[in-house]
Amino acid sequence: MTTFEQHVRGRTPIKEEIDHFLNPEKLSWGQFDSEVGYILGNYLPQDGIDNSSTINTVKKNGARGAALYADRPRRINTYGNSFTQGAQVSDEETWQEYLAAHLAEPIGNYGVGGFGVYQAYRRLIRAEETDEGAEYVILYIWGDDHHRSFFRCRRASYPIQRSPVPAMFEGNFWAHLEMDMEKGHLVEEEALLQTPESLYNMTDPDFMYEALKDDLMLQMSLFCRDYIQEIDTKPLKILAEILGFSPDVPDQPEQQRRWIENLRDTYAFAGTRYIIEQALAFTQQRDKKLMIALYCPQVTRQLISTGKRYDQPIVDYLRDNGVLYFDMNLVHVEDYKYFNLPLEDYMARYHIGHYSPTGNHFFAHSIKNPIIEWLSPKPITYRDDENAMNHFRDYLP
């Protein structure tokens, strides 16, 4: 039986992982960032279709490499996790590049694998306050991104692994949300380790445990995933009361597990609502426009199998508050009706874990119409005014 302390100590990185991560001469999946922990690096992982390697490059500003219409003015920037980044495909196979090819204008890709909603939001406000910013901003939310917003160090949420791959190090301490248990409201916390040299503290199991021993989101997530078998419910009762959630913890193990899962989700969704409110205020104050994009294969499976979805509270919030959003889960539900095959065979048409190039292409052309309706003026490929041909001359060599 693994305890919380044993699990956290078991996720302590070795010095060689930190060395590789911080060495600018080493190619690595990620690179250190003092605010959000890490951003993308230049890497060639063997994670693509047919066991191929994928080309992952980054620009000086940290955005993912993109080539299409890069010399044109950029009106759209995208933020989120690995489904925004386009994990498991090469630079020009992302949904942003497929969409850029169709609209004939560039789309910025600031997605980073592993990010939660909050970390993507922090990346958004940092980039959008500079000349990298764009008028139209898309914040992409995936399945458990809601939970990740609260982790102090996501690395500790993974299963214990005995054979680390130094080039794939990530999940170090980052800026995150937290509940102030005394004042009863959410607070924004900065990363605990904000310098490259300080990362070596992570190699100390005592440091890791002391830093994370009261991380309630981490505790609940490990318990719900059965990585640990016991959890202290006393602080969870306090959190439940703050959130207006029933503080009565069931005695039966299965009922208690469901209670903790529901509390974890309630906590996570409260954070996502807060983040969306902050993102709306930020973009409105700067005459920018915000769209929320939703997609998660697990949610799609839920909808097709049961007609229900675990993230329904967020969908209700977006709808009830008039927030512009695009829901790819519903696109897949409708698309599945045209097939007569098992659900997993259908999902395999578009996924290799993340979206395959086919999946990214499908996503790009599914979000195409909402984006065209959103943009003003329309992209040159959708203009019918007399100036369209004059603008076209700018595209000529």
Short mmCIF file of N, CA and C in Angstrom, two decimals, residues 243-331:
data_model
loop_
_atom_site.label_atom_id
_atom_site.label_comp_id
_atom_site.label_asym_id
_atom_site.label_seq_id
_atom_site.Cartn_x
_atom_site.Cartn_y
_atom_site.Cartn_z
N LEU A 243 -16.53 25.53 -0.78
CA LEU A 243 -17.09 25.42 -2.13
C LEU A 243 -18.59 25.20 -2.15
N GLY A 244 -19.21 25.13 -0.97
CA GLY A 244 -20.64 24.88 -0.92
C GLY A 244 -20.99 23.44 -1.26
N PHE A 245 -20.03 22.56 -1.03
CA PHE A 245 -20.17 21.14 -1.32
C PHE A 245 -20.46 20.41 -0.01
N SER A 246 -21.20 19.34 -0.05
CA SER A 246 -21.54 18.62 1.18
C SER A 246 -20.28 18.17 1.91
N PRO A 247 -20.11 18.58 3.18
CA PRO A 247 -18.91 18.19 3.92
C PRO A 247 -19.02 16.81 4.58
N ASP A 248 -20.14 16.14 4.36
CA ASP A 248 -20.36 14.83 4.98
C ASP A 248 -19.67 13.75 4.16
N VAL A 249 -18.59 13.22 4.68
CA VAL A 249 -17.81 12.20 3.97
C VAL A 249 -18.46 10.83 4.22
N PRO A 250 -18.85 10.12 3.18
CA PRO A 250 -19.46 8.79 3.35
C PRO A 250 -18.49 7.82 4.02
N ASP A 251 -19.04 6.83 4.71
CA ASP A 251 -18.22 5.83 5.38
C ASP A 251 -17.79 4.71 4.43
N GLN A 252 -18.67 4.34 3.49
CA GLN A 252 -18.36 3.26 2.58
C GLN A 252 -17.26 3.66 1.60
N PRO A 253 -16.28 2.79 1.37
CA PRO A 253 -15.13 3.14 0.50
C PRO A 253 -15.52 3.63 -0.88
N GLU A 254 -16.42 2.95 -1.57
CA GLU A 254 -16.78 3.36 -2.93
C GLU A 254 -17.51 4.69 -2.93
N GLN A 255 -18.39 4.89 -1.98
CA GLN A 255 -19.10 6.16 -1.88
C GLN A 255 -18.14 7.29 -1.51
N GLN A 256 -17.18 6.98 -0.64
CA GLN A 256 -16.18 7.99 -0.27
C GLN A 256 -15.34 8.38 -1.48
N ARG A 257 -14.97 7.39 -2.30
CA ARG A 257 -14.20 7.69 -3.50
C ARG A 257 -14.98 8.61 -4.44
N ARG A 258 -16.26 8.33 -4.63
CA ARG A 258 -17.08 9.19 -5.50
C ARG A 258 -17.20 10.59 -4.92
N TRP A 259 -17.32 10.68 -3.58
CA TRP A 259 -17.40 12.00 -2.93
C TRP A 259 -16.13 12.79 -3.20
N ILE A 260 -14.98 12.14 -3.08
CA ILE A 260 -13.71 12.82 -3.33
C ILE A 260 -13.57 13.19 -4.80
N GLU A 261 -13.97 12.32 -5.71
CA GLU A 261 -13.93 12.66 -7.14
C GLU A 261 -14.79 13.87 -7.44
N ASN A 262 -15.98 13.92 -6.86
CA ASN A 262 -16.89 15.05 -7.10
C ASN A 262 -16.34 16.34 -6.49
N LEU A 263 -15.72 16.23 -5.31
CA LEU A 263 -15.12 17.41 -4.68
C LEU A 263 -13.95 17.90 -5.52
N ARG A 264 -13.12 16.98 -5.99
CA ARG A 264 -11.99 17.35 -6.85
C ARG A 264 -12.47 18.11 -8.07
N ASP A 265 -13.51 17.60 -8.72
CA ASP A 265 -14.01 18.26 -9.93
C ASP A 265 -14.64 19.61 -9.61
N THR A 266 -15.37 19.69 -8.50
CA THR A 266 -15.97 20.96 -8.10
C THR A 266 -14.90 22.02 -7.86
N TYR A 267 -13.84 21.61 -7.20
CA TYR A 267 -12.68 22.49 -6.95
C TYR A 267 -12.06 22.93 -8.28
N ALA A 268 -11.84 21.97 -9.16
CA ALA A 268 -11.21 22.26 -10.45
C ALA A 268 -12.06 23.20 -11.30
N PHE A 269 -13.36 22.94 -11.36
CA PHE A 269 -14.23 23.77 -12.19
C PHE A 269 -14.37 25.18 -11.62
N ALA A 270 -14.30 25.32 -10.29
CA ALA A 270 -14.30 26.67 -9.70
C ALA A 270 -13.09 27.44 -10.19
N GLY A 271 -11.96 26.75 -10.30
CA GLY A 271 -10.76 27.39 -10.82
C GLY A 271 -10.90 27.79 -12.27
N THR A 272 -11.47 26.92 -13.09
CA THR A 272 -11.62 27.23 -14.51
C THR A 272 -12.57 28.40 -14.73
N ARG A 273 -13.65 28.46 -13.96
CA ARG A 273 -14.55 29.62 -14.08
C ARG A 273 -13.81 30.90 -13.72
N TYR A 274 -13.01 30.86 -12.67
CA TYR A 274 -12.22 32.03 -12.28
C TYR A 274 -11.27 32.44 -13.40
N ILE A 275 -10.59 31.46 -14.00
CA ILE A 275 -9.62 31.76 -15.06
C ILE A 275 -10.31 32.38 -16.27
N ILE A 276 -11.44 31.83 -16.67
CA ILE A 276 -12.17 32.37 -17.82
C ILE A 276 -12.60 33.80 -17.55
N GLU A 277 -13.07 34.06 -16.34
CA GLU A 277 -13.46 35.43 -15.99
C GLU A 277 -12.27 36.38 -16.09
N GLN A 278 -11.11 35.93 -15.60
CA GLN A 278 -9.92 36.77 -15.68
C GLN A 278 -9.47 36.96 -17.13
N ALA A 279 -9.55 35.91 -17.93
CA ALA A 279 -9.15 36.00 -19.33
C ALA A 279 -10.08 36.93 -20.11
N LEU A 280 -11.37 36.87 -19.81
CA LEU A 280 -12.33 37.77 -20.45
C LEU A 280 -12.03 39.22 -20.09
N ALA A 281 -11.78 39.47 -18.82
CA ALA A 281 -11.48 40.84 -18.39
C ALA A 281 -10.21 41.34 -19.05
N PHE A 282 -9.19 40.49 -19.10
CA PHE A 282 -7.92 40.86 -19.71
C PHE A 282 -8.09 41.21 -21.18
N THR A 283 -8.75 40.35 -21.93
CA THR A 283 -8.90 40.59 -23.37
C THR A 283 -9.81 41.78 -23.66
N GLN A 284 -10.87 41.94 -22.92
CA GLN A 284 -11.78 43.06 -23.15
C GLN A 284 -11.11 44.39 -22.88
N GLN A 285 -10.28 44.44 -21.85
CA GLN A 285 -9.59 45.68 -21.52
C GLN A 285 -8.60 46.10 -22.61
N ARG A 286 -8.18 45.14 -23.42
CA ARG A 286 -7.19 45.42 -24.47
C ARG A 286 -7.78 45.31 -25.87
N ASP A 287 -9.10 45.38 -25.95
CA ASP A 287 -9.81 45.33 -27.23
C ASP A 287 -9.46 44.07 -28.02
N LYS A 288 -9.27 42.98 -27.29
CA LYS A 288 -9.07 41.68 -27.91
C LYS A 288 -10.34 40.85 -27.75
N LYS A 289 -10.42 39.79 -28.52
CA LYS A 289 -11.59 38.92 -28.48
C LYS A 289 -11.16 37.52 -28.10
N LEU A 290 -11.97 36.87 -27.26
CA LEU A 290 -11.61 35.56 -26.70
C LEU A 290 -12.60 34.49 -27.13
N MET A 291 -12.07 33.34 -27.52
CA MET A 291 -12.88 32.15 -27.78
C MET A 291 -12.33 31.00 -26.94
N ILE A 292 -13.21 30.25 -26.32
CA ILE A 292 -12.82 29.05 -25.60
C ILE A 292 -13.07 27.85 -26.51
N ALA A 293 -12.08 26.98 -26.65
CA ALA A 293 -12.23 25.75 -27.43
C ALA A 293 -12.20 24.56 -26.48
N LEU A 294 -13.15 23.66 -26.62
CA LEU A 294 -13.25 22.48 -25.76
C LEU A 294 -13.06 21.21 -26.58
N TYR A 295 -12.18 20.34 -26.09
CA TYR A 295 -12.11 18.99 -26.65
C TYR A 295 -11.34 18.08 -25.73
N CYS A 296 -11.84 16.86 -25.58
CA CYS A 296 -11.16 15.81 -24.84
C CYS A 296 -11.71 14.47 -25.32
N PRO A 297 -10.86 13.56 -25.78
CA PRO A 297 -11.36 12.27 -26.25
C PRO A 297 -12.21 11.53 -25.22
N GLN A 298 -11.84 11.64 -23.94
CA GLN A 298 -12.61 10.96 -22.91
C GLN A 298 -14.02 11.53 -22.79
N VAL A 299 -14.15 12.84 -22.96
CA VAL A 299 -15.48 13.46 -22.92
C VAL A 299 -16.29 13.01 -24.13
N THR A 300 -15.65 12.94 -25.29
CA THR A 300 -16.34 12.46 -26.48
C THR A 300 -16.84 11.03 -26.27
N ARG A 301 -16.00 10.18 -25.69
CA ARG A 301 -16.43 8.81 -25.40
C ARG A 301 -17.62 8.79 -24.46
N GLN A 302 -17.58 9.63 -23.43
CA GLN A 302 -18.70 9.71 -22.49
C GLN A 302 -19.99 10.10 -23.20
N LEU A 303 -19.91 11.12 -24.02
CA LEU A 303 -21.10 11.62 -24.71
C LEU A 303 -21.68 10.57 -25.64
N ILE A 304 -20.83 9.89 -26.39
CA ILE A 304 -21.32 8.88 -27.32
C ILE A 304 -21.88 7.67 -26.58
N SER A 305 -21.27 7.31 -25.47
CA SER A 305 -21.68 6.10 -24.75
C SER A 305 -22.85 6.33 -23.81
N THR A 306 -22.90 7.51 -23.18
CA THR A 306 -23.91 7.73 -22.13
C THR A 306 -24.77 8.97 -22.35
N GLY A 307 -24.34 9.86 -23.25
CA GLY A 307 -25.06 11.11 -23.44
C GLY A 307 -24.74 12.15 -22.38
N LYS A 308 -23.82 11.84 -21.46
CA LYS A 308 -23.44 12.77 -20.40
C LYS A 308 -21.95 13.08 -20.50
N ARG A 309 -21.53 14.13 -19.80
CA ARG A 309 -20.12 14.54 -19.82
C ARG A 309 -19.74 15.07 -18.45
N TYR A 310 -18.53 14.76 -18.03
CA TYR A 310 -18.12 15.15 -16.68
C TYR A 310 -17.91 16.66 -16.57
N ASP A 311 -17.60 17.33 -17.70
CA ASP A 311 -17.34 18.77 -17.66
C ASP A 311 -18.58 19.60 -17.96
N GLN A 312 -19.76 19.04 -17.77
CA GLN A 312 -21.00 19.77 -18.05
C GLN A 312 -21.09 21.10 -17.30
N PRO A 313 -20.61 21.21 -16.04
CA PRO A 313 -20.67 22.50 -15.36
C PRO A 313 -19.96 23.63 -16.11
N ILE A 314 -18.86 23.31 -16.80
CA ILE A 314 -18.15 24.35 -17.55
C ILE A 314 -18.93 24.73 -18.81
N VAL A 315 -19.51 23.74 -19.48
CA VAL A 315 -20.35 24.03 -20.65
C VAL A 315 -21.53 24.90 -20.24
N ASP A 316 -22.15 24.58 -19.12
CA ASP A 316 -23.28 25.37 -18.63
C ASP A 316 -22.84 26.80 -18.32
N TYR A 317 -21.66 26.93 -17.71
CA TYR A 317 -21.15 28.26 -17.37
C TYR A 317 -20.92 29.09 -18.63
N LEU A 318 -20.30 28.51 -19.64
CA LEU A 318 -20.02 29.23 -20.88
C LEU A 318 -21.32 29.67 -21.55
N ARG A 319 -22.28 28.75 -21.62
CA ARG A 319 -23.56 29.05 -22.27
C ARG A 319 -24.33 30.11 -21.49
N ASP A 320 -24.43 29.95 -20.18
CA ASP A 320 -25.25 30.85 -19.36
C ASP A 320 -24.68 32.26 -19.30
N ASN A 321 -23.36 32.38 -19.51
CA ASN A 321 -22.72 33.69 -19.43
C ASN A 321 -22.38 34.28 -20.80
N GLY A 322 -22.87 33.65 -21.84
CA GLY A 322 -22.67 34.20 -23.18
C GLY A 322 -21.23 34.25 -23.63
N VAL A 323 -20.40 33.31 -23.14
CA VAL A 323 -18.99 33.27 -23.54
C VAL A 323 -18.90 32.52 -24.87
N LEU A 324 -18.20 33.09 -25.83
CA LEU A 324 -18.03 32.45 -27.12
C LEU A 324 -17.19 31.19 -26.95
N TYR A 325 -17.71 30.05 -27.42
CA TYR A 325 -16.93 28.82 -27.32
C TYR A 325 -17.24 27.89 -28.48
N PHE A 326 -16.29 27.00 -28.74
CA PHE A 326 -16.42 25.97 -29.77
C PHE A 326 -16.21 24.62 -29.10
N ASP A 327 -17.11 23.68 -29.33
CA ASP A 327 -17.07 22.38 -28.66
C ASP A 327 -16.85 21.27 -29.68
N MET A 328 -15.60 20.81 -29.80
CA MET A 328 -15.27 19.76 -30.76
C MET A 328 -15.85 18.42 -30.35
N ASN A 329 -16.14 18.24 -29.06
CA ASN A 329 -16.75 16.99 -28.62
C ASN A 329 -18.07 16.75 -29.34
N LEU A 330 -18.87 17.79 -29.49
CA LEU A 330 -20.16 17.65 -30.15
C LEU A 330 -20.00 17.37 -31.64
N VAL A 331 -18.94 17.89 -32.23
CA VAL A 331 -18.67 17.60 -33.65
C VAL A 331 -18.41 16.11 -33.82
#
